[in-house]
């Protein structure tokens, strides 16, 4: 595996046999539904920054995040599940599917954001 030159750009996801697990930092009421790239937290962990228009009430923001990831990664909605962080901005999401394809799709989404 090739090490990233920039410490802030470590992958915010882990691979498994069933798919990938993504660490997120979500901004509800963020003005638009979008993936903003990778951010490094103060403890050194990398997270995928996601913003959604939905408010954080009654699980609306969580639903919007799952839908955004399903569309962005071109997988069925049923393949994207919230693992932890239902009431937190920091969340863990599981995406079922081919881990190599999903990882490559995320890398492309993040690299497109870093060029903006």
PDB file of C-alpha atoms in Angstrom:
ATOM      1  CA  UNK A   1       0.000   0.000   0.000  1.00  0.00           C
ATOM      2  CA  UNK A   2       1.274   3.449  -0.880  1.00  0.00           C
ATOM      3  CA  UNK A   3       1.444   5.924   1.974  1.00  0.00           C
ATOM      4  CA  UNK A   4      -0.277   9.253   1.438  1.00  0.00           C
ATOM      5  CA  UNK A   5       2.046  12.258   1.366  1.00  0.00           C
ATOM      6  CA  UNK A   6      -0.394  14.446   3.283  1.00  0.00           C
ATOM      7  CA  UNK A   7      -1.233  13.241   6.818  1.00  0.00           C
ATOM      8  CA  UNK A   8      -4.726  14.751   6.576  1.00  0.00           C
ATOM      9  CA  UNK A   9      -5.635  12.549   3.635  1.00  0.00           C
ATOM     10  CA  UNK A  10      -5.664   9.118   5.226  1.00  0.00           C
ATOM     11  CA  UNK A  11      -8.617   7.007   4.219  1.00  0.00           C
ATOM     12  CA  UNK A  12     -11.592   7.364   6.543  1.00  0.00           C
ATOM     13  CA  UNK A  13     -12.815   3.857   5.739  1.00  0.00           C
ATOM     14  CA  UNK A  14     -11.867   0.259   6.483  1.00  0.00           C
ATOM     15  CA  UNK A  15     -12.292  -2.748   4.267  1.00  0.00           C
ATOM     16  CA  UNK A  16     -14.008  -6.020   5.202  1.00  0.00           C
ATOM     17  CA  UNK A  17     -15.144  -9.114   3.319  1.00  0.00           C
ATOM     18  CA  UNK A  18     -18.713  -7.733   3.108  1.00  0.00           C
ATOM     19  CA  UNK A  19     -17.852  -4.168   2.062  1.00  0.00           C
ATOM     20  CA  UNK A  20     -16.498  -1.111   3.861  1.00  0.00           C
ATOM     21  CA  UNK A  21     -17.011   0.775   7.102  1.00  0.00           C
ATOM     22  CA  UNK A  22     -16.811   4.574   6.875  1.00  0.00           C
ATOM     23  CA  UNK A  23     -16.120   7.045   9.694  1.00  0.00           C
ATOM     24  CA  UNK A  24     -18.154  10.235   9.135  1.00  0.00           C
ATOM     25  CA  UNK A  25     -18.544  13.697  10.601  1.00  0.00           C
ATOM     26  CA  UNK A  26     -21.988  14.934   9.663  1.00  0.00           C
ATOM     27  CA  UNK A  27     -23.199  18.522   9.478  1.00  0.00           C
ATOM     28  CA  UNK A  28     -27.007  18.612   9.591  1.00  0.00           C
ATOM     29  CA  UNK A  29     -28.758  21.678   8.109  1.00  0.00           C
ATOM     30  CA  UNK A  30     -25.631  22.135   5.993  1.00  0.00           C
ATOM     31  CA  UNK A  31     -27.393  23.870   3.101  1.00  0.00           C
ATOM     32  CA  UNK A  32     -26.936  21.014   0.624  1.00  0.00           C
ATOM     33  CA  UNK A  33     -26.467  17.255   0.469  1.00  0.00           C
ATOM     34  CA  UNK A  34     -22.808  16.698  -0.334  1.00  0.00           C
ATOM     35  CA  UNK A  35     -19.539  14.999   0.569  1.00  0.00           C
ATOM     36  CA  UNK A  36     -16.924  17.609   1.492  1.00  0.00           C
ATOM     37  CA  UNK A  37     -13.774  15.467   1.633  1.00  0.00           C
ATOM     38  CA  UNK A  38     -11.612  14.109   4.437  1.00  0.00           C
ATOM     39  CA  UNK A  39     -10.867  15.787   7.738  1.00  0.00           C
ATOM     40  CA  UNK A  40      -8.443  14.777  10.467  1.00  0.00           C
ATOM     41  CA  UNK A  41      -9.835  14.973  14.001  1.00  0.00           C
ATOM     42  CA  UNK A  42      -7.787  16.231  16.948  1.00  0.00           C
ATOM     43  CA  UNK A  43      -7.139  12.612  18.038  1.00  0.00           C
ATOM     44  CA  UNK A  44      -5.606  11.807  14.643  1.00  0.00           C
ATOM     45  CA  UNK A  45      -8.505   9.838  13.180  1.00  0.00           C
ATOM     46  CA  UNK A  46      -9.625  10.625   9.649  1.00  0.00           C
ATOM     47  CA  UNK A  47     -13.319  11.098   8.897  1.00  0.00           C
ATOM     48  CA  UNK A  48     -15.311  11.709   5.746  1.00  0.00           C
ATOM     49  CA  UNK A  49     -17.039  15.106   6.013  1.00  0.00           C
ATOM     50  CA  UNK A  50     -20.680  14.959   4.949  1.00  0.00           C
ATOM     51  CA  UNK A  51     -23.335  17.690   5.004  1.00  0.00           C
ATOM     52  CA  UNK A  52     -27.071  17.272   4.558  1.00  0.00           C
ATOM     53  CA  UNK A  53     -29.990  19.704   4.343  1.00  0.00           C
ATOM     54  CA  UNK A  54     -32.088  17.667   6.776  1.00  0.00           C
ATOM     55  CA  UNK A  55     -32.335  18.633  10.431  1.00  0.00           C
ATOM     56  CA  UNK A  56     -31.051  16.408  13.217  1.00  0.00           C
ATOM     57  CA  UNK A  57     -34.501  15.590  14.543  1.00  0.00           C
ATOM     58  CA  UNK A  58     -36.213  12.220  14.562  1.00  0.00           C
ATOM     59  CA  UNK A  59     -33.431  10.618  12.538  1.00  0.00           C
ATOM     60  CA  UNK A  60     -34.034  12.798   9.463  1.00  0.00           C
ATOM     61  CA  UNK A  61     -30.361  13.711   9.076  1.00  0.00           C
ATOM     62  CA  UNK A  62     -29.317  10.064   9.459  1.00  0.00           C
ATOM     63  CA  UNK A  63     -31.748   9.021   6.713  1.00  0.00           C
ATOM     64  CA  UNK A  64     -30.416  11.774   4.454  1.00  0.00           C
ATOM     65  CA  UNK A  65     -26.811  10.659   5.080  1.00  0.00           C
ATOM     66  CA  UNK A  66     -27.605   7.027   4.234  1.00  0.00           C
ATOM     67  CA  UNK A  67     -29.426   8.080   1.061  1.00  0.00           C
ATOM     68  CA  UNK A  68     -26.576  10.410   0.013  1.00  0.00           C
ATOM     69  CA  UNK A  69     -23.988   7.652   0.457  1.00  0.00           C
ATOM     70  CA  UNK A  70     -26.118   5.110  -1.420  1.00  0.00           C
ATOM     71  CA  UNK A  71     -26.479   7.512  -4.371  1.00  0.00           C
ATOM     72  CA  UNK A  72     -22.823   8.599  -4.297  1.00  0.00           C
ATOM     73  CA  UNK A  73     -21.534   5.011  -4.218  1.00  0.00           C
ATOM     74  CA  UNK A  74     -24.185   3.685  -6.631  1.00  0.00           C
ATOM     75  CA  UNK A  75     -25.468   0.988  -4.265  1.00  0.00           C
ATOM     76  CA  UNK A  76     -29.013   0.138  -3.132  1.00  0.00           C
ATOM     77  CA  UNK A  77     -30.280   2.029  -0.072  1.00  0.00           C
ATOM     78  CA  UNK A  78     -30.561  -1.300   1.771  1.00  0.00           C
ATOM     79  CA  UNK A  79     -26.772  -1.770   1.438  1.00  0.00           C
ATOM     80  CA  UNK A  80     -26.010   1.296   3.599  1.00  0.00           C
ATOM     81  CA  UNK A  81     -26.495   0.949   7.370  1.00  0.00           C
ATOM     82  CA  UNK A  82     -25.803   3.121  10.399  1.00  0.00           C
ATOM     83  CA  UNK A  83     -23.503   1.184  12.756  1.00  0.00           C
ATOM     84  CA  UNK A  84     -23.055   3.780  15.499  1.00  0.00           C
ATOM     85  CA  UNK A  85     -23.509   7.458  16.292  1.00  0.00           C
ATOM     86  CA  UNK A  86     -27.274   7.800  15.796  1.00  0.00           C
ATOM     87  CA  UNK A  87     -27.351  10.946  17.967  1.00  0.00           C
ATOM     88  CA  UNK A  88     -23.786  12.151  17.325  1.00  0.00           C
ATOM     89  CA  UNK A  89     -22.128  14.087  14.524  1.00  0.00           C
ATOM     90  CA  UNK A  90     -19.501  11.336  14.425  1.00  0.00           C
ATOM     91  CA  UNK A  91     -20.924   8.175  12.869  1.00  0.00           C
ATOM     92  CA  UNK A  92     -19.860   4.773  11.599  1.00  0.00           C
ATOM     93  CA  UNK A  93     -21.595   3.589   8.425  1.00  0.00           C
ATOM     94  CA  UNK A  94     -21.369   0.128   6.823  1.00  0.00           C
ATOM     95  CA  UNK A  95     -21.747  -0.235   3.061  1.00  0.00           C
ATOM     96  CA  UNK A  96     -22.225  -3.738   1.678  1.00  0.00           C
ATOM     97  CA  UNK A  97     -20.693  -4.517  -1.696  1.00  0.00           C
ATOM     98  CA  UNK A  98     -17.383  -5.072  -3.431  1.00  0.00           C
ATOM     99  CA  UNK A  99     -14.840  -3.439  -1.082  1.00  0.00           C
ATOM    100  CA  UNK A 100     -12.363  -2.605  -3.856  1.00  0.00           C
ATOM    101  CA  UNK A 101     -15.029  -0.878  -5.993  1.00  0.00           C
ATOM    102  CA  UNK A 102     -16.469   1.008  -3.009  1.00  0.00           C
ATOM    103  CA  UNK A 103     -13.022   2.154  -1.866  1.00  0.00           C
ATOM    104  CA  UNK A 104     -12.164   3.364  -5.359  1.00  0.00           C
ATOM    105  CA  UNK A 105     -15.492   5.230  -5.610  1.00  0.00           C
ATOM    106  CA  UNK A 106     -14.787   6.980  -2.293  1.00  0.00           C
ATOM    107  CA  UNK A 107     -11.248   7.870  -3.377  1.00  0.00           C
ATOM    108  CA  UNK A 108     -12.620   9.439  -6.557  1.00  0.00           C
ATOM    109  CA  UNK A 109     -15.273  11.422  -4.637  1.00  0.00           C
ATOM    110  CA  UNK A 110     -12.663  12.710  -2.178  1.00  0.00           C
ATOM    111  CA  UNK A 111     -10.072  13.569  -4.844  1.00  0.00           C
ATOM    112  CA  UNK A 112     -12.708  15.466  -6.837  1.00  0.00           C
ATOM    113  CA  UNK A 113     -13.469  17.543  -3.709  1.00  0.00           C
ATOM    114  CA  UNK A 114      -9.799  18.265  -3.009  1.00  0.00           C
ATOM    115  CA  UNK A 115      -9.463  19.785  -6.500  1.00  0.00           C
ATOM    116  CA  UNK A 116     -12.391  22.182  -5.980  1.00  0.00           C
TER     117      UNK A 116
END
